[in-house]
XYZ file of C-alpha atoms in Angstrom:
698
model
C 91.928 118.281 71.051
C 92.914 116.560 74.299
C 93.869 112.972 73.446
C 95.597 110.968 75.923
C 98.488 108.429 75.776
C 98.961 106.298 78.879
C 101.109 104.398 80.558
C 101.713 102.642 84.097
C 103.318 104.571 86.991
C 102.990 104.215 90.645
C 101.013 106.990 92.011
C 103.024 109.356 94.562
C 102.266 111.471 97.598
C 103.610 114.603 96.629
C 101.852 117.329 95.477
C 102.850 118.414 91.907
C 102.141 121.985 91.406
C 101.288 123.133 87.676
C 104.420 125.119 86.848
C 107.726 124.852 87.439
C 108.865 128.655 86.447
C 109.110 131.602 88.907
C 105.745 132.752 87.706
C 103.157 130.878 89.283
C 99.266 131.102 89.603
C 99.556 130.246 93.029
C 101.095 134.149 93.489
C 97.243 134.900 92.340
C 95.731 134.038 95.502
C 95.159 136.448 98.443
C 95.475 136.336 102.218
C 92.589 135.514 103.997
C 93.131 137.735 107.269
C 89.956 136.048 108.786
C 91.544 132.357 108.275
C 92.015 130.975 111.803
C 95.810 130.065 110.462
C 96.293 133.637 109.636
C 95.274 134.585 112.889
C 97.520 132.044 114.431
C 100.712 132.713 112.332
C 100.242 136.502 112.969
C 100.271 136.431 116.893
C 103.374 133.902 116.506
C 105.078 136.390 114.725
C 103.964 139.130 117.109
C 105.605 136.675 119.787
C 108.992 135.793 117.758
C 109.394 139.789 117.452
C 108.431 140.396 121.251
C 111.142 137.680 122.603
C 113.819 138.627 119.450
C 113.595 141.987 119.135
C 116.951 141.764 117.122
C 114.492 140.243 114.232
C 112.353 143.540 113.953
C 112.067 144.512 110.061
C 113.618 141.044 108.956
C 110.853 138.591 109.151
C 107.181 138.885 108.271
C 104.327 136.598 108.523
C 105.187 135.258 104.972
C 107.991 133.330 107.277
C 105.258 131.713 109.654
C 104.036 128.760 108.061
C 101.811 126.096 109.630
C 101.913 122.720 108.858
C 99.545 119.543 110.239
C 101.899 117.333 112.161
C 102.663 113.675 111.254
C 100.395 112.558 114.293
C 97.600 113.983 116.366
C 99.622 113.666 119.548
C 101.807 116.337 118.262
C 99.122 118.824 118.166
C 96.960 120.490 115.507
C 99.708 122.519 113.735
C 103.424 122.695 114.169
C 105.860 125.329 112.821
C 109.233 125.230 111.813
C 110.106 128.932 112.264
C 112.839 128.208 115.251
C 114.812 125.871 112.926
C 114.761 128.661 110.130
C 115.576 131.497 112.495
C 118.511 129.702 113.992
C 120.788 130.222 111.506
C 120.450 134.071 111.276
C 120.550 134.301 115.136
C 123.385 131.589 115.540
C 121.827 129.607 118.286
C 120.470 126.133 118.435
C 117.255 125.402 116.811
C 115.726 123.882 120.195
C 116.772 127.075 122.041
C 115.134 129.494 119.793
C 111.859 127.221 119.963
C 111.940 127.281 123.559
C 112.258 130.998 123.767
C 109.508 131.458 121.575
C 107.390 128.843 122.985
C 108.062 130.071 126.855
C 106.922 133.570 125.286
C 103.528 132.172 123.545
C 102.603 130.381 126.627
C 103.280 133.335 128.952
C 101.058 135.692 126.495
C 98.344 132.928 126.561
C 98.372 133.148 130.372
C 99.000 129.241 130.534
C 102.109 130.301 132.516
C 103.116 133.081 134.731
C 107.099 133.067 134.813
C 107.319 136.444 134.263
C 104.119 137.828 135.509
C 103.470 139.550 132.364
C 99.734 140.352 132.515
C 99.888 142.941 129.855
C 100.758 140.249 127.666
C 97.864 138.325 128.518
C 95.442 141.096 128.086
C 96.739 141.648 124.713
C 96.288 138.274 123.278
C 92.404 138.724 122.791
C 90.882 136.578 120.395
C 93.957 134.262 119.870
C 93.520 132.940 123.755
C 89.968 131.566 122.654
C 91.872 129.789 119.809
C 95.132 128.436 121.119
C 95.264 126.325 124.032
C 99.086 125.774 124.403
C 102.279 125.222 122.252
C 104.928 123.040 123.104
C 108.650 122.262 121.739
C 109.329 118.949 120.170
C 112.076 117.288 117.972
C 114.848 119.472 116.895
C 112.780 122.942 117.366
C 109.328 122.316 116.254
C 106.470 124.263 118.069
C 103.003 122.620 118.003
C 100.122 124.114 118.638
C 97.109 122.806 120.370
C 93.749 124.347 119.707
C 91.192 124.935 122.770
C 88.081 122.315 122.755
C 85.872 125.162 123.057
C 87.112 126.603 119.738
C 86.608 123.332 118.266
C 82.991 123.238 119.219
C 82.168 126.602 118.264
C 83.815 125.729 114.651
C 81.478 122.062 114.636
C 78.363 124.782 115.282
C 79.624 126.580 112.443
C 79.434 123.978 110.432
C 76.134 122.758 111.590
C 74.630 126.308 110.438
C 76.284 126.131 107.429
C 74.453 123.968 105.170
C 75.509 125.577 101.757
C 79.067 124.746 102.251
C 82.322 126.354 102.852
C 83.187 129.446 100.908
C 86.331 131.467 101.652
C 87.418 134.603 100.412
C 90.994 134.123 99.004
C 89.694 134.600 95.497
C 86.893 137.013 95.994
C 85.966 139.147 93.015
C 88.551 137.321 90.519
C 87.681 135.794 87.702
C 88.964 132.419 86.463
C 88.812 130.939 82.880
C 89.005 126.896 83.321
C 89.313 124.949 79.882
C 89.420 121.330 80.165
C 87.884 117.960 78.967
C 88.564 119.001 75.128
C 87.867 115.868 73.226
C 87.872 115.480 69.566
C 84.726 115.196 67.614
C 84.450 111.909 65.184
C 86.328 110.207 68.306
C 84.684 108.276 71.030
C 84.635 110.032 74.811
C 87.144 107.552 76.359
C 88.850 107.368 79.979
C 91.507 110.084 79.264
C 88.902 112.359 78.377
C 86.858 111.513 81.532
C 90.241 112.255 83.504
C 90.369 115.734 82.195
C 86.642 116.356 82.798
C 87.150 115.284 86.198
C 89.831 117.021 87.290
C 88.608 120.228 85.584
C 85.194 120.402 86.994
C 86.820 119.718 90.590
C 89.193 122.688 90.259
C 86.462 124.815 88.837
C 84.350 124.253 91.852
C 87.226 124.421 94.233
C 87.893 127.984 92.828
C 84.145 128.792 92.990
C 84.524 127.807 96.878
C 87.409 130.288 97.098
C 84.896 132.887 95.876
C 86.176 133.122 92.310
C 83.608 133.350 89.219
C 84.350 130.582 86.871
C 84.126 130.510 83.090
C 84.449 126.700 82.123
C 85.861 126.354 78.222
C 85.923 123.388 76.205
C 88.096 123.573 73.267
C 87.713 120.964 70.362
C 89.566 119.926 67.011
C 86.496 120.316 64.503
C 89.567 120.756 61.670
C 92.709 119.112 60.850
C 94.446 115.924 59.770
C 92.161 113.981 62.663
C 89.072 115.344 60.973
C 89.956 114.387 57.422
C 91.003 110.841 58.148
C 87.783 110.676 60.049
C 85.621 111.674 57.402
C 87.358 109.671 54.915
C 87.156 106.656 56.935
C 83.456 107.237 57.352
C 82.961 107.763 53.756
C 84.860 104.581 53.152
C 82.592 102.453 55.645
C 79.457 103.836 54.537
C 80.520 102.879 50.996
C 81.632 99.304 52.055
C 78.600 98.835 54.488
C 76.052 100.400 51.661
C 74.734 102.899 54.478
C 73.404 106.461 54.161
C 73.912 109.535 56.472
C 69.778 108.780 56.866
C 70.859 105.396 57.982
C 73.289 106.796 60.593
C 70.845 109.132 61.837
C 68.568 106.576 62.740
C 71.085 105.108 65.393
C 71.358 105.774 68.935
C 73.935 108.541 70.011
C 76.404 105.850 70.919
C 76.148 103.813 68.085
C 76.772 106.687 65.919
C 79.796 107.707 67.921
C 81.155 104.270 67.309
C 80.440 104.322 63.791
C 82.610 107.533 63.506
C 85.156 106.165 65.778
C 85.514 103.005 63.406
C 85.657 105.527 60.717
C 88.802 107.462 62.208
C 90.751 104.106 63.321
C 90.225 103.176 59.463
C 91.328 106.255 58.291
C 94.500 106.270 60.510
C 95.279 102.556 59.137
C 95.080 103.367 55.767
C 96.631 106.590 55.877
C 99.900 104.651 57.232
C 99.795 101.802 54.450
C 98.349 103.343 51.523
C 100.176 106.339 49.985
C 97.187 107.199 47.439
C 94.812 107.117 50.532
C 97.319 109.264 52.361
C 97.365 111.898 49.540
C 93.554 112.238 49.085
C 93.170 112.489 52.766
C 95.817 115.627 52.647
C 93.612 116.890 50.332
C 90.312 116.432 51.925
C 92.109 118.424 55.026
C 92.074 121.650 52.835
C 88.232 120.637 52.014
C 87.529 120.351 55.584
C 88.948 123.804 56.488
C 86.394 125.151 53.738
C 83.628 123.143 55.162
C 84.240 124.298 58.634
C 84.546 127.970 57.678
C 81.078 127.479 55.939
C 79.581 126.092 58.551
C 80.534 128.722 60.836
C 79.365 131.667 58.500
C 75.682 129.699 58.341
C 75.375 128.840 62.133
C 77.155 131.944 63.768
C 77.536 134.655 60.960
C 81.157 134.264 61.199
C 83.017 136.323 58.429
C 86.319 134.693 57.499
C 89.865 136.055 58.104
C 91.669 133.420 55.860
C 90.598 132.033 52.425
C 91.416 128.686 52.540
C 90.499 128.002 49.110
C 93.635 129.379 48.048
C 95.388 126.082 49.012
C 93.402 123.544 47.736
C 95.026 121.209 45.101
C 92.561 119.066 43.980
C 89.459 116.984 44.564
C 87.234 120.522 44.884
C 84.191 118.274 43.360
C 84.116 116.244 46.708
C 83.655 119.469 48.544
C 79.858 118.935 48.761
C 80.203 115.153 49.928
C 82.962 116.136 52.357
C 80.883 118.897 53.797
C 77.472 116.877 54.638
C 79.598 114.036 56.108
C 81.236 116.853 57.933
C 78.628 118.630 59.081
C 76.562 115.438 60.138
C 79.600 113.536 62.118
C 80.242 117.016 63.720
C 76.518 117.354 65.089
C 76.670 113.671 66.316
C 79.656 113.949 68.088
C 78.799 117.261 69.592
C 75.236 115.931 70.771
C 76.895 112.601 71.977
C 79.222 114.952 74.182
C 76.637 116.785 75.618
C 74.997 113.971 76.468
C 78.139 112.685 78.497
C 78.462 116.546 80.107
C 75.023 115.671 81.671
C 76.005 112.571 83.414
C 79.111 114.452 84.621
C 77.321 117.186 85.991
C 79.461 119.850 83.572
C 77.966 122.698 81.942
C 80.284 124.782 79.885
C 79.751 128.245 79.362
C 82.037 128.749 76.155
C 82.700 126.297 73.463
C 85.652 126.880 70.965
C 86.207 124.994 67.716
C 89.579 124.998 65.838
C 88.232 126.256 62.731
C 87.502 129.271 65.085
C 90.024 130.029 67.200
C 92.886 129.392 64.450
C 91.608 132.415 62.464
C 91.960 134.474 65.636
C 95.270 132.733 65.875
C 96.542 133.776 62.359
C 96.113 137.156 63.116
C 98.109 136.969 66.346
C 100.942 135.029 64.023
C 100.806 137.987 61.676
C 101.830 140.421 64.763
C 104.265 137.929 65.722
C 106.023 138.413 62.273
C 105.648 142.084 62.299
C 107.507 142.029 65.960
C 109.951 139.989 64.559
C 109.169 137.199 67.228
C 108.136 134.476 64.624
C 110.046 133.568 61.629
C 109.035 133.104 58.427
C 110.311 130.270 55.465
C 108.107 130.691 52.261
C 105.014 129.436 53.862
C 106.310 127.761 57.007
C 106.001 130.187 60.112
C 108.031 129.262 63.204
C 108.909 130.075 66.726
C 112.872 129.771 67.738
C 112.062 128.408 71.508
C 116.157 127.775 71.874
C 116.759 131.392 72.833
C 114.280 130.795 75.824
C 115.499 127.020 76.734
C 112.794 125.557 74.960
C 112.905 124.302 71.267
C 111.663 125.200 67.839
C 107.576 124.924 66.977
C 105.969 125.543 63.572
C 102.893 127.659 63.874
C 102.058 127.733 59.889
C 103.021 124.653 58.114
C 104.184 124.534 54.785
C 100.628 123.820 53.504
C 100.005 127.787 54.839
C 97.396 126.106 57.557
C 97.658 126.824 61.137
C 98.849 124.277 63.253
C 97.900 123.509 66.973
C 100.374 126.159 68.260
C 98.405 128.950 66.524
C 95.158 127.621 67.403
C 96.201 127.751 70.937
C 97.251 131.369 70.462
C 93.944 132.003 69.393
C 92.064 130.305 71.951
C 93.387 132.588 74.609
C 92.130 135.734 72.747
C 88.681 133.998 71.932
C 88.546 133.170 75.814
C 89.234 136.630 76.796
C 86.870 138.020 74.099
C 83.760 136.090 75.742
C 85.107 136.556 79.423
C 87.544 139.363 80.673
C 89.377 136.848 83.090
C 92.036 137.814 85.767
C 93.476 134.364 85.099
C 93.087 131.354 82.479
C 94.076 127.946 83.113
C 94.452 125.058 80.641
C 94.308 121.550 81.874
C 95.726 118.620 79.728
C 97.777 115.732 79.676
C 101.762 116.142 80.740
C 102.666 114.547 77.415
C 102.114 117.713 75.683
C 103.854 120.006 78.709
C 106.608 120.996 76.808
C 104.883 121.646 73.576
C 102.642 124.293 75.925
C 105.642 125.730 77.438
C 106.492 126.850 73.739
C 103.210 128.617 72.992
C 102.657 129.882 76.385
C 106.475 131.707 75.730
C 105.520 133.172 72.156
C 101.878 134.357 73.687
C 103.796 136.195 76.715
C 106.112 137.964 73.925
C 103.560 138.387 71.282
C 100.494 139.377 73.665
C 102.207 140.361 77.044
C 98.673 141.189 78.562
C 97.250 137.935 77.447
C 100.346 135.678 78.216
C 100.714 137.117 82.104
C 97.367 135.400 82.638
C 97.686 132.555 81.155
C 98.787 129.044 82.873
C 98.535 125.251 82.159
C 97.946 122.406 84.130
C 99.473 119.165 83.143
C 97.936 116.129 84.618
C 99.056 112.084 84.597
C 97.980 109.753 82.409
C 95.434 107.061 82.778
C 94.985 103.369 81.806
C 93.602 100.208 83.197
C 95.919 97.154 84.355
C 94.940 95.209 81.313
C 96.625 97.445 78.439
C 96.814 100.694 77.097
C 93.973 102.768 75.563
C 94.409 104.097 72.026
C 91.576 105.383 69.920
C 94.454 105.329 67.084
C 93.700 101.799 66.489
C 90.010 101.478 67.951
C 91.067 99.912 70.854
C 89.671 102.344 73.451
C 87.984 102.519 77.026
C 84.832 104.365 76.523
C 83.319 106.592 79.057
C 79.908 104.676 78.403
C 81.422 101.180 78.570
C 83.068 102.064 81.662
C 79.955 103.324 83.541
C 78.046 100.432 82.587
C 80.726 98.169 83.917
C 81.152 100.438 87.268
C 77.099 100.225 87.760
C 76.922 96.463 87.096
C 79.657 95.747 89.630
C 78.053 98.027 91.893
C 74.679 96.321 91.922
C 76.313 93.127 92.554
C 78.102 94.646 95.795
C 74.333 95.804 96.386
C 72.688 92.512 96.029
C 71.772 92.513 99.694
C 70.460 95.944 99.972
C 66.498 96.194 100.470
C 66.093 99.213 98.133
C 63.752 98.887 95.699
C 64.568 97.966 92.309
C 64.516 101.279 90.595
C 65.957 102.870 93.523
C 68.880 100.150 93.508
C 69.479 100.808 89.995
C 69.829 104.779 90.633
C 71.912 104.381 93.538
C 74.399 101.796 91.511
C 74.800 104.381 88.964
C 75.551 107.397 91.517
C 77.747 105.441 93.668
C 79.599 103.618 90.318
C 80.316 106.941 88.786
C 81.560 108.450 92.260
C 84.190 105.464 92.655
C 85.516 106.169 88.843
C 85.855 110.035 90.050
C 86.905 109.303 93.294
C 89.876 106.723 92.066
C 91.095 109.642 89.227
C 91.145 112.041 91.727
C 92.678 110.773 94.910
C 96.070 110.761 93.045
C 97.993 114.042 92.553
C 97.404 115.602 89.301
C 101.003 115.091 87.903
C 101.076 111.541 88.515
C 100.007 108.898 86.383
C 96.457 106.878 87.392
C 95.788 102.755 87.101
C 92.043 102.617 87.156
C 91.656 99.475 89.216
C 87.934 98.105 89.272
C 88.215 95.881 92.331
C 89.706 98.504 94.682
C 87.587 101.588 93.262
C 84.469 99.988 93.741
C 85.175 98.771 97.105
C 82.942 99.709 100.085
C 85.931 99.283 102.237
C 89.389 101.367 102.162
C 90.271 104.407 100.301
C 87.236 104.554 97.592
C 84.446 106.406 96.563
C 81.483 104.198 97.599
C 83.224 103.844 101.245
C 82.671 107.485 101.406
C 79.416 107.362 100.496
C 78.335 104.286 102.684
C 79.843 106.478 105.595
C 77.554 109.588 104.480
C 74.572 107.140 104.550
C 75.415 105.567 107.746
C 75.308 108.955 109.110
C 72.254 110.049 107.686
C 70.872 106.536 108.951
C 71.879 107.645 112.475
C 70.068 110.788 112.369
C 66.877 109.657 110.851
C 66.675 106.955 113.546
C 67.244 109.637 116.373
C 64.027 110.523 118.074
C 65.536 113.919 118.927
C 66.704 114.965 115.565
C 63.776 117.331 115.316
C 64.726 118.410 118.531
C 68.484 118.966 117.039
C 66.950 120.908 113.970
C 64.798 123.260 116.219
C 67.677 124.304 118.358
C 70.672 124.505 115.826
C 70.398 128.264 116.871
C 70.898 127.056 120.485
C 73.980 125.205 119.692
C 76.368 127.907 121.756
C 79.534 127.689 123.274
C 78.297 126.929 126.311
C 76.572 123.490 125.548
C 79.774 122.312 124.739
C 81.639 123.761 127.414
C 79.152 122.186 129.650
C 79.648 118.708 128.056
C 83.430 119.063 129.018
C 82.798 120.064 132.215
C 80.508 117.433 133.452
C 82.896 114.569 132.148
C 86.186 113.622 133.043
C 87.317 113.872 129.101
C 85.544 113.222 125.765
C 86.832 109.760 124.377
C 89.896 110.147 122.106
C 87.451 108.714 119.278
C 85.205 111.880 119.584
C 87.908 114.460 120.037
C 89.865 112.996 116.767
C 86.385 113.854 115.147
C 85.860 116.874 116.740
C 89.660 118.583 115.714
C 89.038 116.866 112.053
C 85.809 118.821 111.220
C 87.198 122.258 111.321
C 89.906 121.695 108.907
C 87.696 121.890 106.107
C 87.949 125.258 105.225
C 91.603 124.958 105.220
C 91.553 121.843 102.908
C 89.603 123.769 100.834
C 91.597 126.556 100.631
C 95.090 124.554 100.268
C 93.241 122.394 97.564
C 92.512 124.968 95.181
C 96.008 127.018 95.713
C 97.896 123.769 94.409
C 95.271 122.327 92.104
C 95.189 119.713 93.835
C 91.616 117.573 94.221
C 93.393 114.803 96.168
C 93.882 116.966 99.236
C 89.936 116.901 99.559
C 89.770 113.236 98.497
C 92.596 112.287 101.357
C 90.776 114.584 103.890
C 87.243 113.085 103.426
C 88.940 109.288 103.843
C 90.813 110.386 106.896
C 87.648 112.009 108.496
C 85.578 109.007 107.437
C 87.774 106.730 108.833
C 87.950 108.521 112.448
C 84.001 108.881 112.072
C 83.930 105.121 111.523
C 86.166 104.365 114.550
C 83.922 106.871 116.816
C 80.832 105.183 115.397
C 82.027 101.349 115.933
C 83.313 102.100 119.459
C 80.573 104.271 121.017
C 76.935 104.258 120.698
C 75.375 107.508 119.593
C 71.776 106.901 121.048
C 72.518 104.811 123.515
C 75.723 106.399 125.388
C 77.355 105.118 128.215
C 78.280 108.183 130.010
C 81.033 108.610 132.898
C 80.483 111.146 135.706
C 82.953 113.186 137.359
C 82.718 110.639 140.412
C 83.671 107.644 138.108
C 80.111 106.163 138.233
C 79.261 104.285 134.779
C 75.429 104.600 133.434
C 74.094 103.037 130.493
C 71.199 104.228 128.650
C 69.829 101.055 128.380
C 68.915 100.809 132.116
C 66.173 102.761 133.677
C 66.138 106.506 133.323
C 65.220 107.098 136.707
C 68.707 105.815 137.702
C 70.534 108.666 136.087
C 71.480 111.122 138.238
C 72.153 113.582 135.876
C 69.583 113.581 132.933
C 70.884 116.432 131.207
C 74.365 115.115 130.934
C 72.902 112.036 129.328
C 70.977 114.286 126.885
C 74.058 116.273 126.073
C 75.873 113.283 125.070
C 73.510 112.159 122.795
C 73.041 115.717 121.213
C 77.025 116.198 121.138
C 77.394 112.809 119.535
C 74.507 113.952 116.932
C 75.927 117.091 116.402
C 79.365 115.302 115.797
C 77.265 112.808 113.035
C 75.645 115.816 111.188
C 79.121 117.557 110.907
C 80.442 114.951 109.418
C 77.692 114.268 106.817
C 77.501 117.944 105.972
C 81.582 117.816 105.419
C 81.341 114.825 103.320
C 78.601 116.110 101.216
C 80.304 119.448 100.679
C 83.550 117.608 100.369
C 82.416 114.808 97.537
C 80.212 117.852 95.629
C 83.934 119.551 95.179
C 85.058 116.119 93.524
C 81.742 116.059 91.365
C 80.462 113.309 93.411
C 76.916 113.018 94.257
C 75.664 111.621 97.897
C 72.935 109.069 98.701
C 71.074 108.629 101.791
C 70.633 105.087 101.698
C 72.379 102.044 100.479
């Protein structure tokens, strides 16, 4: 069902939320009171109320927001609460900020201006998390975390091999529908985009504690199928081929034949009036064939008698049904071969022939309620009264339209999986269409309507030109996969991997390059897929992240003490990191940058899930990889230069006897290996959320 048209638009950085209406699926998310950000916000709220008692009962934790500063020199978090409160208090924002920050620092024991020891004793856990706060600019309050806390968070990352799982969606059931390719047509780059987005969002929901049901909706009936079947029969006649001949072809060759048949049917429908009438008649036969197939395969009991609408050519039903059933099976088998490559396993498949009948029952209910209007056979929803537009739900031929099928889809999915939330993911070109369907569903079936939302993603294209399966000029998934694999193989020409392993790695890295290129842009924006930039091992690309992961794993393999590190993970306690920070004058800026980035991952997973924005994960991973590579290039991990308190510089290349403090040297190595393994763990987990596999050697 998801056929995506494309156009060029420069990607933006703004996160686009799924709906602009007041009702938002983000309201579905719960507060996680164990999250570090929640604890800090709650602490800030307490200090605001303690310092500015007149605000008691007038603000809540929802008013306290934490953002990441534009630069690390401004701390780990920043809040604009002082700017928000200044107007209410009729004070200057900077003055409000200084009062709040002063109160916080006193409570943390960082200052003793008021000798308020009672406050210091009450901060408890937060004192081990927050180091200090400072006021910046017009009234921003910047927050720094304790280095010891960051070290503890690093330890947790090392101990957690199964990835970050938060509880924001604990106990919630979410149905996610995506991909939606139409049978008889090839699986192109647009379908890939929908799949990549849907799979990533599904994994983000799971990482936030939800149970996810993956659904695929496809158009097995309708005019597009009628055009395809007519075109396939015409091609078979012209090329003197039988279904048995086509059956002998590979999956890709069969699908190509079907796609060419569709393109032929589209052209002839537009150019030849007689053919157009024949295709319209075949359309009724397709509905009957689809219904008959459901009866044979699923024991389906028809709700609608489509034979009443047949005008002519009923004698062609056996031939049409035979081509239809064969083509449908080939298409679905072909799609499954692609889903296997993509790592997607759907829990439910929803053909239009099936959900359309459910939809007709909902339409009848809409007529009874006076929500829909009927004029002879045509049934419409007048959306103008709701600021929308009018849509036809049953056409003049008496057949259900996409609108009715989407109504039935909501019911069919709920019948299979009693979801708390249902998300449909599709191209933004049908955004306005779906708003009408959504409103009709809310009015006819309120219980279903309040659970249903949609996410409209942008268009995708190659720089060379527009995709269109309508004309047969389409960028297929299999072609694209082979192209990126070949290009990746060229970049790996100097690799010492065995030929078979090099081929496998090229496939993994190539597919990862495509996924990352599609996901690093905000969902609502259009994407231009650029081969050169996407496959590069430098810059903001999938291969760059995979290379960083492989580099980190290489360091861990080379380390003679890696087994010791693995054996002692349970001993990587807070004291070890305290000792490092105590023994040195300071850890390097590059080490600190990595250390500060690693604990952010759980927050990133939550933020990306809440905003349906895999690009937040992609951007974070790129930033982490950059920081790790800078650290890697400036500091030896296994042969460190150690700076003691007295300023003496000692290099591991010198004789070990020269070290006055061997434990410091070992601590440095272990700490840097911990940063390396922590980075590798996060990159692997993050890439999994993007649907990207990692490789340990390149």
